[in-house]
Amino acid sequence: MKGWEKNIRRVTPYTPGEQPDCPQMIKLNTNENPYPPAPGVRRALEALDTDRLRLYPDPAAGRLVKALAKRLCLGEDQIFVGVGSDDVLAMCFLTFFNSKKPILFPDISYSFYPVWAELFGVPYETPALDEDFRIRKEDYFRENGGIIFPNPNAPTSLLLESRDVEEIIARNPDVIVIVDEAYIDFAESPSALELLGKYDNLLVVQTFSKSRAMCGMRIGYAVGSPELIRCLNDVKYSFNSYTMSLPALELGAASVEEEDYFQETVGKIKATRKRSLKALRELGFSCPQSSANFIFASHPDCPARELFEALKREHIYVRYFSKPRIDNYLRITIGTDAEMDTLLETLQRLLSKKNPN
Ligand code: PMP
């Protein structure tokens, strides 16, 4: 062993979903949006003056923060933006989870949380979801160093009711509670943003990746009290001042300014989700009631791994997690109606081969 080897920080990284280079594929594996970003985003891209790329972008991301503040009817000092919500969440871990007491997040939730906790040396505990994959709020009524959970949860797709979210926040006034709302725009329930006026320990994180169809632009944001946002900015400026590129600022703001298109595409995805859930259940799948842009599905007659591999051979990509409790489930992103029809026909064919009666 070389002397320097012992000084290397070794981590087990998060494994992102595959991004295969296959033009024919149906890609339902990373919860991307099947529709393009708002038309104004294209116009903003075409209008972008490349000469401006000579200069550093605005470190305060003013253009985007202003647009978000206006849409959310909040102060500009209540919004922090980052390179996707992954960047925002990493900054949140670094800023707010700085206690010797363990932070809490569900055993089945976004698999990046334990990676950040390990990377930043944050102790953590993972209360188990109940047998129906629901968060048990009571598990979060004990001493801890902070709380984070996705709502709706991933990969289960289940929503925790607003009153339960509020109870977790209210019972934990001495720590920061982060509600990761990557998928909230697809839920019927209101965002925890509504609670911001009541609780100074709440931080809500959202993203442009899912409902705004902008995974490729990498934009996420946190919303909280001016005090929390100031702390986040202090850490950001101690790490990388210019996180948001000029195109991200311009295109992000253009997206926020087109509310009608946003509502329309979210509505289309919800409608496709409704009929896909029904059709999957008719094929014998059991699926929790999804509040997200994906469905979590398990079939009694065919192991999920087998279905995952068989679909892949047909160039249909879904997500499979080889993890305790969920290793017999597929996570299927909602695509267009045509994509979902192909998926459903393929599943029907694969299942009838397996069980000819
Ligand atoms: N939170 C959850 C629960 C997610 O599933 C994802 C998507 N992988 C993210 C955050 C991060 O998304 P992004 O960085 O694209 O905003």
Tab-separated table of C-alpha atoms and ligand atoms in Angstrom:
chain	number	residue	atom	x	y	z
A	1	MET	CA	0.000	0.000	0.000
A	2	LYS	CA	1.387	3.412	-0.951
A	3	GLY	CA	1.659	5.995	1.842
A	4	TRP	CA	-0.817	8.386	0.233
A	5	GLU	CA	-3.465	5.748	-0.182
A	6	LYS	CA	-4.526	5.970	3.451
A	7	ASN	CA	-5.306	9.673	3.002
A	8	ILE	CA	-7.776	9.187	0.204
A	9	ARG	CA	-11.438	9.799	1.002
A	10	ARG	CA	-13.165	6.652	-0.186
A	11	VAL	CA	-16.883	6.690	-0.780
A	12	THR	CA	-19.496	4.364	-2.195
A	13	PRO	CA	-21.114	6.604	-4.774
A	14	TYR	CA	-24.741	6.993	-5.768
A	15	THR	CA	-25.562	5.042	-8.935
A	16	PRO	CA	-27.481	7.191	-11.402
A	17	GLY	CA	-29.993	5.602	-13.798
A	18	GLU	CA	-28.646	4.534	-17.179
A	19	GLN	CA	-28.568	7.086	-20.017
A	20	PRO	CA	-28.190	4.662	-22.947
A	21	ASP	CA	-27.254	5.984	-26.376
A	22	CYS	CA	-30.000	4.203	-28.274
A	23	PRO	CA	-32.313	6.319	-30.462
A	24	GLN	CA	-35.019	3.618	-30.723
A	25	MET	CA	-35.473	3.132	-26.992
A	26	ILE	CA	-38.418	3.934	-24.757
A	27	LYS	CA	-36.814	5.555	-21.754
A	28	LEU	CA	-38.844	5.203	-18.579
A	29	ASN	CA	-35.989	4.778	-16.114
A	30	THR	CA	-35.027	8.185	-14.688
A	31	ASN	CA	-38.329	10.031	-14.174
A	32	GLU	CA	-37.705	12.426	-17.013
A	33	ASN	CA	-40.598	14.296	-18.599
A	34	PRO	CA	-41.667	12.946	-22.013
A	35	TYR	CA	-42.677	16.408	-23.261
A	36	PRO	CA	-40.327	19.225	-24.282
A	37	PRO	CA	-39.695	22.247	-22.032
A	38	ALA	CA	-41.976	25.279	-22.488
A	39	PRO	CA	-41.735	26.944	-25.928
A	40	GLY	CA	-40.303	30.083	-24.274
A	41	VAL	CA	-37.271	28.029	-23.225
A	42	ARG	CA	-36.393	27.393	-26.868
A	43	ARG	CA	-36.870	31.081	-27.672
A	44	ALA	CA	-34.600	32.046	-24.768
A	45	LEU	CA	-31.943	29.605	-25.996
A	46	GLU	CA	-32.109	30.993	-29.514
A	47	ALA	CA	-31.879	34.553	-28.210
A	48	LEU	CA	-28.878	33.833	-25.990
A	49	ASP	CA	-25.985	36.104	-26.957
A	50	THR	CA	-22.912	33.851	-26.903
A	51	ASP	CA	-20.693	36.886	-26.374
A	52	ARG	CA	-22.086	37.009	-22.830
A	53	LEU	CA	-20.416	33.650	-22.160
A	54	ARG	CA	-17.083	35.516	-21.870
A	55	LEU	CA	-18.220	36.757	-18.497
A	56	TYR	CA	-18.908	34.910	-15.273
A	57	PRO	CA	-22.624	34.519	-14.628
A	58	ASP	CA	-24.380	36.405	-11.827
A	59	PRO	CA	-23.273	34.567	-8.645
A	60	ALA	CA	-26.579	35.492	-6.959
A	61	ALA	CA	-28.559	34.012	-9.897
A	62	GLY	CA	-30.776	37.138	-9.733
A	63	ARG	CA	-32.735	36.589	-12.951
A	64	LEU	CA	-33.879	33.109	-11.929
A	65	VAL	CA	-34.391	33.893	-8.239
A	66	LYS	CA	-36.599	36.901	-9.188
A	67	ALA	CA	-38.722	34.773	-11.537
A	68	LEU	CA	-39.197	32.088	-8.868
A	69	ALA	CA	-39.960	34.622	-6.118
A	70	LYS	CA	-42.649	36.188	-8.304
A	71	ARG	CA	-44.254	32.830	-9.127
A	72	LEU	CA	-44.199	31.623	-5.515
A	73	CYS	CA	-45.216	35.039	-4.080
A	74	LEU	CA	-42.225	34.964	-1.744
A	75	GLY	CA	-39.235	37.208	-1.079
A	76	GLU	CA	-36.101	36.856	-3.204
A	77	ASP	CA	-34.216	36.336	0.055
A	78	GLN	CA	-36.219	33.129	0.603
A	79	ILE	CA	-34.877	31.291	-2.442
A	80	PHE	CA	-31.603	29.470	-3.052
A	81	VAL	CA	-30.853	27.951	-6.470
A	82	GLY	CA	-28.415	25.205	-7.422
A	83	VAL	CA	-27.283	22.811	-10.131
A	84	GLY	CA	-30.266	20.489	-9.919
A	85	SER	CA	-31.837	19.661	-6.578
A	86	ASP	CA	-29.001	17.180	-6.032
A	87	ASP	CA	-26.640	20.137	-5.677
A	88	VAL	CA	-29.138	21.995	-3.471
A	89	LEU	CA	-29.654	18.934	-1.251
A	90	ALA	CA	-25.900	18.343	-0.940
A	91	MET	CA	-25.504	21.983	0.190
A	92	CYS	CA	-28.364	21.471	2.662
A	93	PHE	CA	-26.683	18.407	4.187
A	94	LEU	CA	-23.450	20.371	4.544
A	95	THR	CA	-25.161	23.432	6.020
A	96	PHE	CA	-27.912	22.099	8.278
A	97	PHE	CA	-26.899	18.579	9.306
A	98	ASN	CA	-24.026	19.426	11.580
A	99	SER	CA	-25.010	17.720	14.836
A	100	LYS	CA	-23.628	14.670	16.603
A	101	LYS	CA	-27.166	13.343	16.840
A	102	PRO	CA	-28.315	11.212	13.907
A	103	ILE	CA	-30.393	12.725	11.149
A	104	LEU	CA	-33.473	10.722	10.164
A	105	PHE	CA	-34.766	9.642	6.757
A	106	PRO	CA	-36.865	6.632	5.698
A	107	ASP	CA	-35.176	3.283	5.004
A	108	ILE	CA	-36.679	3.335	1.525
A	109	SER	CA	-36.285	6.766	-0.024
A	110	TYR	CA	-33.919	8.679	-2.287
A	111	SER	CA	-30.733	6.624	-2.313
A	112	PHE	CA	-28.537	9.729	-2.500
A	113	TYR	CA	-29.279	10.637	1.152
A	114	PRO	CA	-27.028	7.993	2.741
A	115	VAL	CA	-24.290	8.851	0.219
A	116	TRP	CA	-24.231	12.533	1.273
A	117	ALA	CA	-24.422	11.528	4.931
A	118	GLU	CA	-21.370	9.266	4.494
A	119	LEU	CA	-19.491	11.845	2.427
A	120	PHE	CA	-20.013	14.630	4.973
A	121	GLY	CA	-19.673	12.393	8.042
A	122	VAL	CA	-23.258	12.987	9.205
A	123	PRO	CA	-24.598	10.239	11.500
A	124	TYR	CA	-27.973	8.919	10.355
A	125	GLU	CA	-30.763	6.495	11.172
A	126	THR	CA	-33.352	5.175	8.755
A	127	PRO	CA	-36.774	4.441	10.318
A	128	ALA	CA	-38.535	1.702	8.336
A	129	LEU	CA	-41.572	2.474	6.195
A	130	ASP	CA	-44.600	0.422	7.233
A	131	GLU	CA	-45.585	-2.707	5.284
A	132	ASP	CA	-47.556	-0.566	2.807
A	133	PHE	CA	-44.460	1.586	2.212
A	134	ARG	CA	-45.908	4.525	4.146
A	135	ILE	CA	-43.850	6.894	6.307
A	136	ARG	CA	-44.795	6.452	9.986
A	137	LYS	CA	-44.788	9.993	11.309
A	138	GLU	CA	-44.302	8.786	14.914
A	139	ASP	CA	-40.800	7.543	13.984
A	140	TYR	CA	-39.801	11.179	13.605
A	141	PHE	CA	-40.987	12.292	17.043
A	142	ARG	CA	-37.669	11.619	18.791
A	143	GLU	CA	-34.385	13.372	19.357
A	144	ASN	CA	-32.439	13.803	16.131
A	145	GLY	CA	-29.970	16.022	14.280
A	146	GLY	CA	-32.325	16.869	11.411
A	147	ILE	CA	-34.912	15.263	9.158
A	148	ILE	CA	-35.215	14.812	5.421
A	149	PHE	CA	-37.770	12.917	3.375
A	150	PRO	CA	-39.054	13.069	-0.174
A	151	ASN	CA	-42.740	13.888	-0.568
A	152	PRO	CA	-44.038	12.163	-2.620
A	153	ASN	CA	-41.533	9.503	-1.636
A	154	ALA	CA	-39.252	7.881	-4.213
A	155	PRO	CA	-39.239	5.177	-5.405
A	156	THR	CA	-42.556	4.270	-3.725
A	157	SER	CA	-44.536	7.173	-5.317
A	158	LEU	CA	-46.576	7.609	-2.123
A	159	LEU	CA	-47.612	10.942	-0.669
A	160	LEU	CA	-47.528	11.806	3.016
A	161	GLU	CA	-50.641	13.877	3.815
A	162	SER	CA	-50.060	17.583	4.506
A	163	ARG	CA	-51.230	17.337	8.115
A	164	ASP	CA	-48.664	14.573	8.805
A	165	VAL	CA	-45.896	16.602	7.156
A	166	GLU	CA	-46.901	19.522	9.361
A	167	GLU	CA	-46.893	17.383	12.485
A	168	ILE	CA	-43.324	16.208	11.787
A	169	ILE	CA	-42.200	19.824	11.327
A	170	ALA	CA	-44.103	21.042	14.401
A	171	ARG	CA	-42.715	18.266	16.644
A	172	ASN	CA	-39.116	19.092	15.662
A	173	PRO	CA	-38.670	22.826	16.323
A	174	ASP	CA	-34.979	22.423	17.234
A	175	VAL	CA	-33.788	20.863	13.980
A	176	ILE	CA	-34.158	21.617	10.286
A	177	VAL	CA	-36.765	19.551	8.480
A	178	ILE	CA	-36.158	19.311	4.722
A	179	VAL	CA	-39.064	18.241	2.527
A	180	ASP	CA	-37.695	17.091	-0.834
A	181	GLU	CA	-40.528	17.884	-3.243
A	182	ALA	CA	-38.978	16.707	-6.522
A	183	TYR	CA	-42.360	15.211	-7.523
A	184	ILE	CA	-44.901	17.409	-5.692
A	185	ASP	CA	-46.293	19.010	-8.872
A	186	PHE	CA	-47.755	15.606	-9.830
A	187	ALA	CA	-49.576	15.211	-6.486
A	188	GLU	CA	-53.104	16.356	-5.676
A	189	SER	CA	-51.987	17.646	-2.292
A	190	PRO	CA	-50.564	21.140	-1.624
A	191	SER	CA	-46.828	21.717	-1.260
A	192	ALA	CA	-45.227	22.218	2.149
A	193	LEU	CA	-44.449	25.730	0.844
A	194	GLU	CA	-47.801	26.658	2.418
A	195	LEU	CA	-46.311	25.991	5.854
A	196	LEU	CA	-43.324	28.307	5.478
A	197	GLY	CA	-45.041	31.202	7.209
A	198	LYS	CA	-45.631	29.067	10.312
A	199	TYR	CA	-42.314	27.223	10.762
A	200	ASP	CA	-38.805	28.665	10.684
A	201	ASN	CA	-37.238	25.156	10.756
A	202	LEU	CA	-38.733	24.129	7.386
A	203	LEU	CA	-36.890	24.022	4.083
A	204	VAL	CA	-38.646	22.904	0.898
A	205	VAL	CA	-36.578	21.690	-2.063
A	206	GLN	CA	-37.972	21.489	-5.605
A	207	THR	CA	-36.556	20.919	-9.091
A	208	PHE	CA	-36.946	21.890	-12.751
A	209	SER	CA	-36.028	18.328	-13.787
A	210	LYS	CA	-39.407	16.619	-13.578
A	211	SER	CA	-42.482	18.839	-13.982
A	212	ARG	CA	-40.560	21.450	-16.028
A	213	ALA	CA	-38.878	18.905	-18.310
A	214	MET	CA	-35.423	20.369	-17.791
A	215	CYS	CA	-33.225	17.563	-16.412
A	216	GLY	CA	-30.561	18.502	-18.946
A	217	MET	CA	-30.310	22.087	-17.694
A	218	ARG	CA	-29.715	21.112	-14.052
A	219	ILE	CA	-31.779	23.539	-11.955
A	220	GLY	CA	-33.099	23.009	-8.447
A	221	TYR	CA	-34.028	25.336	-5.587
A	222	ALA	CA	-34.638	25.517	-1.868
A	223	VAL	CA	-37.228	27.744	-0.248
A	224	GLY	CA	-37.110	28.756	3.415
A	225	SER	CA	-36.743	31.677	5.799
A	226	PRO	CA	-34.232	34.415	4.864
A	227	GLU	CA	-32.062	33.182	7.761
A	228	LEU	CA	-31.821	29.610	6.377
A	229	ILE	CA	-31.212	30.875	2.834
A	230	ARG	CA	-28.409	33.128	4.085
A	231	CYS	CA	-26.742	30.127	5.785
A	232	LEU	CA	-27.037	28.075	2.583
A	233	ASN	CA	-25.506	30.897	0.545
A	234	ASP	CA	-22.606	31.238	2.986
A	235	VAL	CA	-21.761	27.570	2.440
A	236	LYS	CA	-22.251	27.830	-1.321
A	237	TYR	CA	-19.911	30.839	-1.544
A	238	SER	CA	-17.358	28.820	0.426
A	239	PHE	CA	-17.513	26.088	-2.165
A	240	ASN	CA	-18.250	27.472	-5.658
A	241	SER	CA	-19.651	30.977	-6.215
A	242	TYR	CA	-20.721	30.565	-9.838
A	243	THR	CA	-22.867	27.463	-9.695
A	244	MET	CA	-25.536	28.532	-12.193
A	245	SER	CA	-24.478	28.972	-15.820
A	246	LEU	CA	-25.860	31.823	-17.892
A	247	PRO	CA	-28.036	29.448	-19.991
A	248	ALA	CA	-29.436	27.894	-16.799
A	249	LEU	CA	-30.411	31.344	-15.486
A	250	GLU	CA	-32.033	32.497	-18.744
A	251	LEU	CA	-33.767	29.245	-19.683
A	252	GLY	CA	-34.892	28.557	-16.117
A	253	ALA	CA	-36.515	31.991	-15.858
A	254	ALA	CA	-38.193	31.493	-19.253
A	255	SER	CA	-39.710	28.229	-18.024
A	256	VAL	CA	-41.105	29.779	-14.837
A	257	GLU	CA	-42.733	32.544	-16.868
A	258	GLU	CA	-44.872	30.048	-18.814
A	259	GLU	CA	-47.399	28.809	-16.277
A	260	ASP	CA	-50.065	27.595	-18.739
A	261	TYR	CA	-47.751	25.219	-20.572
A	262	PHE	CA	-46.505	23.874	-17.218
A	263	GLN	CA	-50.065	23.153	-16.027
A	264	GLU	CA	-50.974	21.566	-19.351
A	265	THR	CA	-48.062	19.070	-19.468
A	266	VAL	CA	-48.394	18.163	-15.783
A	267	GLY	CA	-52.099	17.511	-16.463
A	268	LYS	CA	-51.246	15.253	-19.421
A	269	ILE	CA	-48.804	13.221	-17.321
A	270	LYS	CA	-51.370	12.803	-14.537
A	271	ALA	CA	-53.982	11.586	-17.050
A	272	THR	CA	-51.514	9.068	-18.542
A	273	ARG	CA	-50.621	7.935	-15.021
A	274	LYS	CA	-54.264	7.252	-14.228
A	275	ARG	CA	-54.850	5.034	-17.242
A	276	SER	CA	-51.436	3.326	-16.926
A	277	LEU	CA	-52.093	2.449	-13.270
A	278	LYS	CA	-55.439	0.929	-14.243
A	279	ALA	CA	-53.928	-1.045	-17.120
A	280	LEU	CA	-51.011	-2.326	-15.016
A	281	ARG	CA	-53.419	-3.482	-12.310
A	282	GLU	CA	-55.472	-5.259	-14.983
A	283	LEU	CA	-52.287	-7.109	-15.963
A	284	GLY	CA	-52.024	-8.288	-12.357
A	285	PHE	CA	-49.455	-5.800	-11.067
A	286	SER	CA	-49.818	-4.400	-7.612
A	287	CYS	CA	-48.955	-0.701	-7.541
A	288	PRO	CA	-49.337	1.849	-4.743
A	289	GLN	CA	-51.487	4.883	-5.647
A	290	SER	CA	-48.907	7.117	-7.323
A	291	SER	CA	-48.639	10.836	-6.595
A	292	ALA	CA	-45.511	11.195	-8.750
A	293	ASN	CA	-44.530	10.917	-12.433
A	294	PHE	CA	-43.716	7.246	-11.971
A	295	ILE	CA	-45.379	4.020	-10.876
A	296	PHE	CA	-43.946	1.453	-8.477
A	297	ALA	CA	-45.083	-1.972	-9.649
A	298	SER	CA	-44.680	-5.591	-8.634
A	299	HIS	CA	-46.112	-8.726	-10.271
A	300	PRO	CA	-46.948	-11.905	-8.326
A	301	ASP	CA	-46.014	-14.251	-11.216
A	302	CYS	CA	-42.793	-12.775	-12.501
A	303	PRO	CA	-39.742	-11.478	-10.596
A	304	ALA	CA	-39.125	-7.785	-11.236
A	305	ARG	CA	-35.509	-8.392	-12.217
A	306	GLU	CA	-36.626	-10.761	-14.975
A	307	LEU	CA	-39.125	-8.245	-16.326
A	308	PHE	CA	-36.520	-5.487	-16.124
A	309	GLU	CA	-34.027	-7.536	-18.185
A	310	ALA	CA	-36.670	-8.679	-20.681
A	311	LEU	CA	-37.910	-5.112	-21.219
A	312	LYS	CA	-34.348	-3.929	-21.724
A	313	ARG	CA	-33.832	-6.508	-24.466
A	314	GLU	CA	-36.796	-4.841	-26.188
A	315	HIS	CA	-35.178	-1.399	-25.692
A	316	ILE	CA	-37.647	-0.393	-23.000
A	317	TYR	CA	-35.775	0.960	-20.010
A	318	VAL	CA	-37.340	1.033	-16.533
A	319	ARG	CA	-35.599	1.210	-13.147
A	320	TYR	CA	-34.854	-1.750	-10.906
A	321	PHE	CA	-33.300	-1.516	-7.425
A	322	SER	CA	-31.589	-4.618	-6.112
A	323	LYS	CA	-32.280	-3.659	-2.494
A	324	PRO	CA	-33.993	-5.376	0.435
A	325	ARG	CA	-37.811	-4.960	0.493
A	326	ILE	CA	-38.024	-3.403	-2.984
A	327	ASP	CA	-36.149	-5.937	-5.116
A	328	ASN	CA	-39.369	-7.273	-6.583
A	329	TYR	CA	-40.543	-3.867	-7.838
A	330	LEU	CA	-40.066	-1.901	-11.019
A	331	ARG	CA	-40.119	1.877	-11.030
A	332	ILE	CA	-41.733	2.952	-14.269
A	333	THR	CA	-41.626	6.603	-15.352
A	334	ILE	CA	-44.785	7.935	-17.007
A	335	GLY	CA	-44.007	8.499	-20.683
A	336	THR	CA	-46.296	9.623	-23.503
A	337	ASP	CA	-49.515	7.673	-24.078
A	338	ALA	CA	-47.892	5.950	-27.074
A	339	GLU	CA	-44.837	4.929	-25.018
A	340	MET	CA	-47.013	3.575	-22.233
A	341	ASP	CA	-49.102	1.618	-24.755
A	342	THR	CA	-45.946	-0.058	-26.097
A	343	LEU	CA	-44.810	-0.825	-22.560
A	344	LEU	CA	-48.184	-2.316	-21.634
A	345	GLU	CA	-48.366	-4.442	-24.796
A	346	THR	CA	-44.836	-5.702	-24.196
A	347	LEU	CA	-45.559	-6.533	-20.559
A	348	GLN	CA	-48.712	-8.371	-21.570
A	349	ARG	CA	-46.747	-10.437	-24.103
A	350	LEU	CA	-43.930	-11.190	-21.634
A	351	LEU	CA	-46.385	-12.213	-18.906
A	352	SER	CA	-48.477	-14.424	-21.195
A	353	LYS	CA	-45.300	-16.281	-22.263
A	354	LYS	CA	-44.546	-16.877	-18.612
A	355	ASN	CA	-48.064	-17.938	-17.726
A	356	PRO	CA	-49.834	-19.181	-20.909
A	357	ASN	CA	-53.215	-19.661	-19.139
B	1	PMP	N1	-34.874	14.169	-5.004
B	1	PMP	C1	-35.472	13.051	-5.415
B	1	PMP	C2	-36.412	12.367	-4.493
B	1	PMP	C3	-35.208	12.530	-6.688
B	1	PMP	O1	-35.788	11.387	-7.078
B	1	PMP	C4	-34.322	13.213	-7.531
B	1	PMP	C5	-34.067	12.699	-8.932
B	1	PMP	N2	-33.116	11.720	-9.037
B	1	PMP	C6	-33.707	14.375	-7.061
B	1	PMP	C7	-34.020	14.837	-5.794
B	1	PMP	C8	-32.685	15.111	-7.854
B	1	PMP	O2	-33.149	15.663	-9.041
B	1	PMP	P1	-32.394	16.814	-9.791
B	1	PMP	O3	-30.978	16.878	-9.284
B	1	PMP	O4	-32.465	16.447	-11.223
B	1	PMP	O5	-33.129	18.074	-9.465
